[in-house]
């Protein structure tokens, strides 16, 4: 049972759960971007290029004129149109992730600035010799003068 307990500890760590949520949301976001590219971006581009469907852009690796329709359907081809769609998918997802990380970093930077409260002084100046001494000192380490003790909270 030791391995099950160890797995439960691993699986319940916050970053593992966060990663799982990120993967699920990322998968759904990927589908949205794929639809955006295939259904919204590429049709107008295809229309501008003369009613071309990018998914159908191929380079045949065999002479297609000698093949039947069934053979043409399974003939080896380079699907560069589909590749263009996938590259656009990637670029859009990468850009969105870039923007997301930029926003998160900006928010973290603002939080760090808030957390940087001014620190309480740890030294004070001796009124007799003007050297720096610990704030709670009752006697100067340089001139050995007795200092007035000030209560600090």
Short mmCIF file of C-alpha atoms in Angstrom, two decimals:
data_model
loop_
_atom_site.label_atom_id
_atom_site.label_comp_id
_atom_site.label_asym_id
_atom_site.label_seq_id
_atom_site.Cartn_x
_atom_site.Cartn_y
_atom_site.Cartn_z
CA UNK A 1 0.00 0.00 0.00
CA UNK A 2 3.02 2.35 0.27
CA UNK A 3 3.03 3.07 -3.45
CA UNK A 4 -0.68 4.01 -3.41
CA UNK A 5 -0.12 6.48 -0.56
CA UNK A 6 2.89 7.93 -2.38
CA UNK A 7 0.84 8.27 -5.59
CA UNK A 8 -2.00 9.98 -3.70
CA UNK A 9 0.48 12.46 -2.20
CA UNK A 10 1.92 13.13 -5.67
CA UNK A 11 -1.47 13.48 -7.36
CA UNK A 12 -2.87 15.84 -4.74
CA UNK A 13 -0.05 18.35 -4.92
CA UNK A 14 -1.34 21.69 -6.07
CA UNK A 15 0.86 21.96 -9.14
CA UNK A 16 -0.19 18.52 -10.45
CA UNK A 17 -3.87 19.44 -10.16
CA UNK A 18 -3.15 22.83 -11.77
CA UNK A 19 -1.35 21.06 -14.60
CA UNK A 20 -4.29 18.74 -15.17
CA UNK A 21 -6.70 21.68 -15.29
CA UNK A 22 -4.34 23.49 -17.68
CA UNK A 23 -4.18 20.49 -20.01
CA UNK A 24 -7.97 20.18 -20.11
CA UNK A 25 -8.50 23.90 -20.71
CA UNK A 26 -5.66 23.90 -23.25
CA UNK A 27 -7.30 21.05 -25.18
CA UNK A 28 -10.59 22.91 -25.31
CA UNK A 29 -8.80 26.13 -26.29
CA UNK A 30 -6.97 24.22 -29.04
CA UNK A 31 -10.30 23.13 -30.51
CA UNK A 32 -11.54 26.72 -30.50
CA UNK A 33 -8.39 27.92 -32.27
CA UNK A 34 -8.61 25.09 -34.82
CA UNK A 35 -12.19 26.08 -35.59
CA UNK A 36 -11.16 29.73 -35.81
CA UNK A 37 -8.44 28.90 -38.35
CA UNK A 38 -10.40 26.35 -40.39
CA UNK A 39 -13.83 27.97 -40.33
CA UNK A 40 -13.18 31.73 -40.08
CA UNK A 41 -9.64 32.67 -41.15
CA UNK A 42 -8.87 30.26 -43.99
CA UNK A 43 -12.14 30.51 -46.03
CA UNK A 44 -11.70 34.25 -46.78
CA UNK A 45 -8.03 33.68 -47.59
CA UNK A 46 -9.05 30.81 -49.90
CA UNK A 47 -11.66 33.07 -51.50
CA UNK A 48 -9.04 35.75 -52.14
CA UNK A 49 -6.78 33.16 -53.76
CA UNK A 50 -9.46 32.01 -56.18
CA UNK A 51 -11.85 29.76 -54.24
CA UNK A 52 -9.09 27.51 -52.93
CA UNK A 53 -9.73 25.18 -49.98
CA UNK A 54 -6.45 24.94 -48.09
CA UNK A 55 -7.24 21.47 -46.79
CA UNK A 56 -7.33 20.26 -50.39
CA UNK A 57 -3.96 21.76 -51.38
CA UNK A 58 -1.67 18.82 -52.03
CA UNK A 59 1.34 17.77 -54.02
CA UNK A 60 0.80 14.26 -55.44
CA UNK A 61 3.73 11.88 -55.21
CA UNK A 62 2.40 9.68 -58.04
CA UNK A 63 0.78 10.40 -61.42
CA UNK A 64 -2.87 10.90 -60.39
CA UNK A 65 -4.15 10.82 -64.00
CA UNK A 66 -3.44 7.08 -64.19
CA UNK A 67 -5.36 6.24 -61.00
CA UNK A 68 -9.03 5.59 -60.38
CA UNK A 69 -10.98 7.75 -57.93
CA UNK A 70 -10.60 5.11 -55.21
CA UNK A 71 -6.86 4.89 -55.79
CA UNK A 72 -6.56 8.68 -55.83
CA UNK A 73 -8.25 8.84 -52.41
CA UNK A 74 -5.47 6.70 -50.87
CA UNK A 75 -2.58 7.85 -53.09
CA UNK A 76 0.42 9.37 -51.29
CA UNK A 77 0.35 13.16 -51.32
CA UNK A 78 2.02 15.99 -49.43
CA UNK A 79 -0.76 17.94 -47.72
CA UNK A 80 0.85 21.35 -47.52
CA UNK A 81 -2.51 23.12 -47.21
CA UNK A 82 -3.28 21.17 -44.04
CA UNK A 83 0.23 21.98 -42.84
CA UNK A 84 -0.46 25.72 -43.34
CA UNK A 85 -3.63 25.34 -41.23
CA UNK A 86 -1.70 23.61 -38.43
CA UNK A 87 1.05 26.24 -38.49
CA UNK A 88 -1.59 28.98 -38.18
CA UNK A 89 -3.17 27.05 -35.29
CA UNK A 90 0.18 26.92 -33.56
CA UNK A 91 0.96 30.60 -34.12
CA UNK A 92 -2.40 31.71 -32.73
CA UNK A 93 -2.10 29.43 -29.68
CA UNK A 94 1.51 30.52 -29.09
CA UNK A 95 0.53 34.20 -29.35
CA UNK A 96 -2.38 33.73 -26.93
CA UNK A 97 -0.11 31.93 -24.44
CA UNK A 98 2.44 34.73 -24.83
CA UNK A 99 -0.24 37.31 -23.98
CA UNK A 100 -1.46 35.22 -21.03
CA UNK A 101 2.05 34.85 -19.60
CA UNK A 102 2.65 38.58 -20.12
CA UNK A 103 -0.50 39.44 -18.13
CA UNK A 104 0.38 36.95 -15.36
CA UNK A 105 3.92 38.35 -15.10
CA UNK A 106 2.55 41.90 -14.91
CA UNK A 107 0.19 40.87 -12.09
CA UNK A 108 3.01 39.10 -10.23
CA UNK A 109 5.22 42.17 -10.62
CA UNK A 110 2.48 44.37 -9.10
CA UNK A 111 2.12 41.93 -6.16
CA UNK A 112 5.89 41.94 -5.58
CA UNK A 113 5.89 45.75 -5.46
CA UNK A 114 3.09 45.69 -2.88
CA UNK A 115 4.99 43.16 -0.73
CA UNK A 116 8.14 45.31 -0.72
CA UNK A 117 7.20 47.42 2.30
CA UNK A 118 9.89 49.73 3.62
CA UNK A 119 12.05 47.89 6.13
CA UNK A 120 12.49 49.20 9.64
CA UNK A 121 15.91 50.76 10.17
CA UNK A 122 18.49 48.53 11.81
CA UNK A 123 21.06 51.26 12.46
CA UNK A 124 21.08 54.77 13.85
CA UNK A 125 23.57 57.59 13.95
CA UNK A 126 25.58 58.31 17.10
CA UNK A 127 24.79 61.93 18.09
CA UNK A 128 28.38 62.47 19.28
CA UNK A 129 30.63 60.98 16.59
CA UNK A 130 28.03 60.56 13.79
CA UNK A 131 29.04 56.93 13.07
CA UNK A 132 26.45 54.24 12.31
CA UNK A 133 25.61 51.95 15.24
CA UNK A 134 22.97 49.28 15.86
CA UNK A 135 19.59 50.84 16.58
CA UNK A 136 19.25 49.19 20.02
CA UNK A 137 22.76 50.16 21.18
CA UNK A 138 23.03 52.06 24.48
CA UNK A 139 26.71 52.91 24.00
CA UNK A 140 28.55 53.89 20.81
CA UNK A 141 31.08 51.28 19.68
CA UNK A 142 33.29 53.99 18.18
CA UNK A 143 33.40 56.84 20.70
CA UNK A 144 32.04 54.87 23.70
CA UNK A 145 29.55 57.62 24.55
CA UNK A 146 26.51 56.66 26.56
CA UNK A 147 23.39 57.01 24.45
CA UNK A 148 19.88 57.84 25.58
CA UNK A 149 17.87 54.66 25.36
CA UNK A 150 14.88 55.05 23.06
CA UNK A 151 12.05 52.53 23.31
CA UNK A 152 11.31 50.82 20.01
CA UNK A 153 8.10 49.01 19.25
#
